[in-house]
Tab-separated table of C-alpha atoms in Angstrom:
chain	number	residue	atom	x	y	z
G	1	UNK	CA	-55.688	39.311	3.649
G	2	UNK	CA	-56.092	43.047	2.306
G	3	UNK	CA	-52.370	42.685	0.540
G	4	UNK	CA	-54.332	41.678	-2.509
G	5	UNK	CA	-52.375	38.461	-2.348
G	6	UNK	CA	-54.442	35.923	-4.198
G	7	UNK	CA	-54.787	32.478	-2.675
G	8	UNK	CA	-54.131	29.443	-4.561
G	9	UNK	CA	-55.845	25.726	-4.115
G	10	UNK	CA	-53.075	23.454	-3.408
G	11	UNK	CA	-54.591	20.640	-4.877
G	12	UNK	CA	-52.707	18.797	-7.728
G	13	UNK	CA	-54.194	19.787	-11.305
G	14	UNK	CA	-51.753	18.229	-13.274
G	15	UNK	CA	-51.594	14.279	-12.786
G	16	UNK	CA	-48.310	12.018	-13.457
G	17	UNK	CA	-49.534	11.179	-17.037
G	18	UNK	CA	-49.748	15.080	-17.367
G	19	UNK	CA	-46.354	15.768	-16.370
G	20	UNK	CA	-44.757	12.649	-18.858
G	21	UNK	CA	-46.438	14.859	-21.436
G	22	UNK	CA	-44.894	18.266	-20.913
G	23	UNK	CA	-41.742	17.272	-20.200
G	24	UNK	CA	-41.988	14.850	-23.648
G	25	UNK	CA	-43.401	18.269	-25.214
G	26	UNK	CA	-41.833	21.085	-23.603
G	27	UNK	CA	-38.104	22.102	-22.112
G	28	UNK	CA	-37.481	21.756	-18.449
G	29	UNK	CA	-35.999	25.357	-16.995
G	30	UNK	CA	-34.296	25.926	-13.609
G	31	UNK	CA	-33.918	29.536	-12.552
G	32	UNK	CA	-32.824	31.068	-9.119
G	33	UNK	CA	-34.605	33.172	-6.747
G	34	UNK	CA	-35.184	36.620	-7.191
G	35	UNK	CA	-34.838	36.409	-11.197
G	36	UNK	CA	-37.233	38.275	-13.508
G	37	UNK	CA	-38.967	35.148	-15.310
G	38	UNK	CA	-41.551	37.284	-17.596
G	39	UNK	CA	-41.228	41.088	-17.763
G	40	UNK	CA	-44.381	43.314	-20.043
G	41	UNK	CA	-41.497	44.053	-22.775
G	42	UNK	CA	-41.385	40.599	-23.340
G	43	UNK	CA	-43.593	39.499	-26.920
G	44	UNK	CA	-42.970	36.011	-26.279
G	45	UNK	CA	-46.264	33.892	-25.919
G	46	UNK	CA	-44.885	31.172	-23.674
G	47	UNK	CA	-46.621	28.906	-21.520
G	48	UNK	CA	-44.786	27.823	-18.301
G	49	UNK	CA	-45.702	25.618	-15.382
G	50	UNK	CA	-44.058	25.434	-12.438
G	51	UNK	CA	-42.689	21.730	-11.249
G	52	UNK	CA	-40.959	22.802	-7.699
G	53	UNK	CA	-40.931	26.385	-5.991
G	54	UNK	CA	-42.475	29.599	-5.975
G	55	UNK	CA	-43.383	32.746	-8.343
G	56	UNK	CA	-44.836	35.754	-7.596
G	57	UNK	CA	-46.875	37.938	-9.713
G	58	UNK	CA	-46.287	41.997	-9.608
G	59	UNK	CA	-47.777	45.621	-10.829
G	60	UNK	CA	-44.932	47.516	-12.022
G	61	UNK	CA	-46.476	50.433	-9.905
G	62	UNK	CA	-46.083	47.799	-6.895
G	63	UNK	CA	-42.936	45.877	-6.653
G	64	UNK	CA	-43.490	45.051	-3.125
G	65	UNK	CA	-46.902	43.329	-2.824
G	66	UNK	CA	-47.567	40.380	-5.305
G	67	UNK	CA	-50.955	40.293	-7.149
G	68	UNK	CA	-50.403	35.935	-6.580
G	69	UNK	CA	-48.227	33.490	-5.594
G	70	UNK	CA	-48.231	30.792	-7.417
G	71	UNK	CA	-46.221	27.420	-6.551
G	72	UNK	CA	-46.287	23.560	-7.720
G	73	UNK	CA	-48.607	22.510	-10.634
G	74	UNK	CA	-49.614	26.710	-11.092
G	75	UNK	CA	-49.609	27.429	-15.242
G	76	UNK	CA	-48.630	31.342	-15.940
G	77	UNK	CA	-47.630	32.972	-19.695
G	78	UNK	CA	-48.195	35.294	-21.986
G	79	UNK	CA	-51.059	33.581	-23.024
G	80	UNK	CA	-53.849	35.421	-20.996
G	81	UNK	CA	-52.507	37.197	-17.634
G	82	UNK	CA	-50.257	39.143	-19.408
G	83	UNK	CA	-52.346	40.965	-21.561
G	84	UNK	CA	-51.550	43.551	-18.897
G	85	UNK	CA	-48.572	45.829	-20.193
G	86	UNK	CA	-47.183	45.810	-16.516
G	87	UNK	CA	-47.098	42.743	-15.463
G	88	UNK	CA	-44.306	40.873	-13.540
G	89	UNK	CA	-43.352	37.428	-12.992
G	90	UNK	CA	-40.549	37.052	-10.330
G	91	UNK	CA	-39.311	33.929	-8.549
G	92	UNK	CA	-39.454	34.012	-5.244
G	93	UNK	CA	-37.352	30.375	-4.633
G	94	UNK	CA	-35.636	28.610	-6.410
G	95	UNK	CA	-37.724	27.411	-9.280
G	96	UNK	CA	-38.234	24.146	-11.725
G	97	UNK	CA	-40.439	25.077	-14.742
G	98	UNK	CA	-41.329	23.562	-17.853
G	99	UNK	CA	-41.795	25.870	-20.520
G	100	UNK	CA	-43.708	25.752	-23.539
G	101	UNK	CA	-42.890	28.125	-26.862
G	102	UNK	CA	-45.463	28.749	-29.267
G	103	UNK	CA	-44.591	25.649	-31.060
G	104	UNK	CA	-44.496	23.369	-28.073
G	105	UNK	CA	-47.829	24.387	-27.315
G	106	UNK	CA	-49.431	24.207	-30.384
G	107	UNK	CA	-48.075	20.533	-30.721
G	108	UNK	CA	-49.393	19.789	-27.469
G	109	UNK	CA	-53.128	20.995	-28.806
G	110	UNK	CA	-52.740	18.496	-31.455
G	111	UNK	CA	-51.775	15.977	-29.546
G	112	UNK	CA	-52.789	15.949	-26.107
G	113	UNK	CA	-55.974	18.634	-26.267
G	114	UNK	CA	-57.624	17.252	-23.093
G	115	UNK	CA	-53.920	18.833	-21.148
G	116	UNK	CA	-54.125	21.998	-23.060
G	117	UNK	CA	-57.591	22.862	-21.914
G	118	UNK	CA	-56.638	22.640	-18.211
G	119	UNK	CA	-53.558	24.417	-18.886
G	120	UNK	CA	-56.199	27.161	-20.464
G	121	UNK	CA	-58.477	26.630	-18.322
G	122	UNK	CA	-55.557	27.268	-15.049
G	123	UNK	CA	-54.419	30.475	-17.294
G	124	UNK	CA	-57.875	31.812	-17.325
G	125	UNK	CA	-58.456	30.918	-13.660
G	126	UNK	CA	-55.189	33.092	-13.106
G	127	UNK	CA	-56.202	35.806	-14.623
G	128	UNK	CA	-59.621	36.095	-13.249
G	129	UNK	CA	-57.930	36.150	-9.386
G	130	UNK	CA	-55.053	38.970	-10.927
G	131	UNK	CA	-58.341	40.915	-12.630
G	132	UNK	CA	-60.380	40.441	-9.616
G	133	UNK	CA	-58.273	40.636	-6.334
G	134	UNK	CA	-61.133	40.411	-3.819
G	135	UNK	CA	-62.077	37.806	-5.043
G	136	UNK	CA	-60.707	34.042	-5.414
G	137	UNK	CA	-62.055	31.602	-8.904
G	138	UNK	CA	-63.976	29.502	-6.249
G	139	UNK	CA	-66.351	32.202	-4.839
G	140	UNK	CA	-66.759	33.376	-8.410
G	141	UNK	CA	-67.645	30.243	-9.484
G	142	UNK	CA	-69.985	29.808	-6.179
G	143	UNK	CA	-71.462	33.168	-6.835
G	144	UNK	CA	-72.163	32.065	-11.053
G	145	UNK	CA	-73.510	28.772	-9.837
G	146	UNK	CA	-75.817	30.611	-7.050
G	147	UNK	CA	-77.379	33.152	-9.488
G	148	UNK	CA	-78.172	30.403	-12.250
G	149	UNK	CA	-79.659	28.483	-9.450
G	150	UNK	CA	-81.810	31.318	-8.485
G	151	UNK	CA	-82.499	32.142	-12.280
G	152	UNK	CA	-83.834	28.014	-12.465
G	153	UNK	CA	-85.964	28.519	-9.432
G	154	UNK	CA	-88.007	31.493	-10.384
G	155	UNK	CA	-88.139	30.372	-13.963
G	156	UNK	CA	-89.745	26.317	-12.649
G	157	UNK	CA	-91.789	27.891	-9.516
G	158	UNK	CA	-95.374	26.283	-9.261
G	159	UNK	CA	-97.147	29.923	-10.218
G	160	UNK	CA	-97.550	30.275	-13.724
G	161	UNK	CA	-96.429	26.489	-14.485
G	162	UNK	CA	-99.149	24.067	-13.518
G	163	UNK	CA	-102.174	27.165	-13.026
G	164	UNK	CA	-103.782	27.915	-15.951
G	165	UNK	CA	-105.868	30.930	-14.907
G	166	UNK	CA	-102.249	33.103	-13.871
């Protein structure tokens, strides 16, 4: 697609252990479709991640074409994508999130840190497919794993390793 629309892996990240442990550590939201869930004037540093429905990132020069749609187990916030001063986040369904405050998350560090690194990590994945449109986090990764691969096969080729006289 040339819409810039980012596609998402629908596989679960977030396992039913994972989800006992937001809800016990954050607070369960429910907002409507077309509502404004995180606008760049906002200065809050909230984590939120989406139970049921859809959200849609925007440009504010581009209200018509989202930069991602994200759905079921996707992790957006203030904490990384929206470093961006114009930035939207704008539900496009219905939508069951659990958001996390500063507070919330830091308690979840302390005492779940294996769930905040994949919520992180998912925030950091996010903004690597908003910061690099053409491309999706797998064929990054693919493309990182291909040139280290390369790297380790020039550096452990036969010529200059077992020949003394090169």
């Amino acid at each position: 697609m040339s819409t810039g629309l980012a596609e998402r892996n629908v596989e679960s990240k977030l396992n039913m252990k994972d989800w006992n442990k937001l809800e016990r550590s954050g607070r369960l939201m429910k907002r409507n479709e077309a509502r404004m869930l995180i606008k760049p004037e906002h200065t809050n540093r909230d984590v939120y991640i989406i139970k049921k429905g859809s959200v849609a990132i925007y440009h504010a020069n581009n209200m018509e074409t989202p930069l991602a749609v994200l759905g079921a187990n996707d992790v957006l916030g203030n904490r990384s994508i929206f470093v961006h001063e114009n930035l939207y986040a704008k539900t496009i369904t219905n939508v069951e999130l659990i958001q996390l405050d500063q507070a919330s998350y830091r308690a979840l560090y302390l005492s779940y840190p294996e769930l905040a690194i994949k919520l992180t990590t998912e925030l950091s994945r996010l903004k690597l497919i908003i910061d690099f449109p053409e491309r999706t986090a797998n064929s990054f990764m693919k493309q990182v794993k291909s040139g280290i691969q390369n790297w380790v096969n020039k550096t452990t080729g036969k010529k200059g390793r077992y020949c003394h006289n090169c």
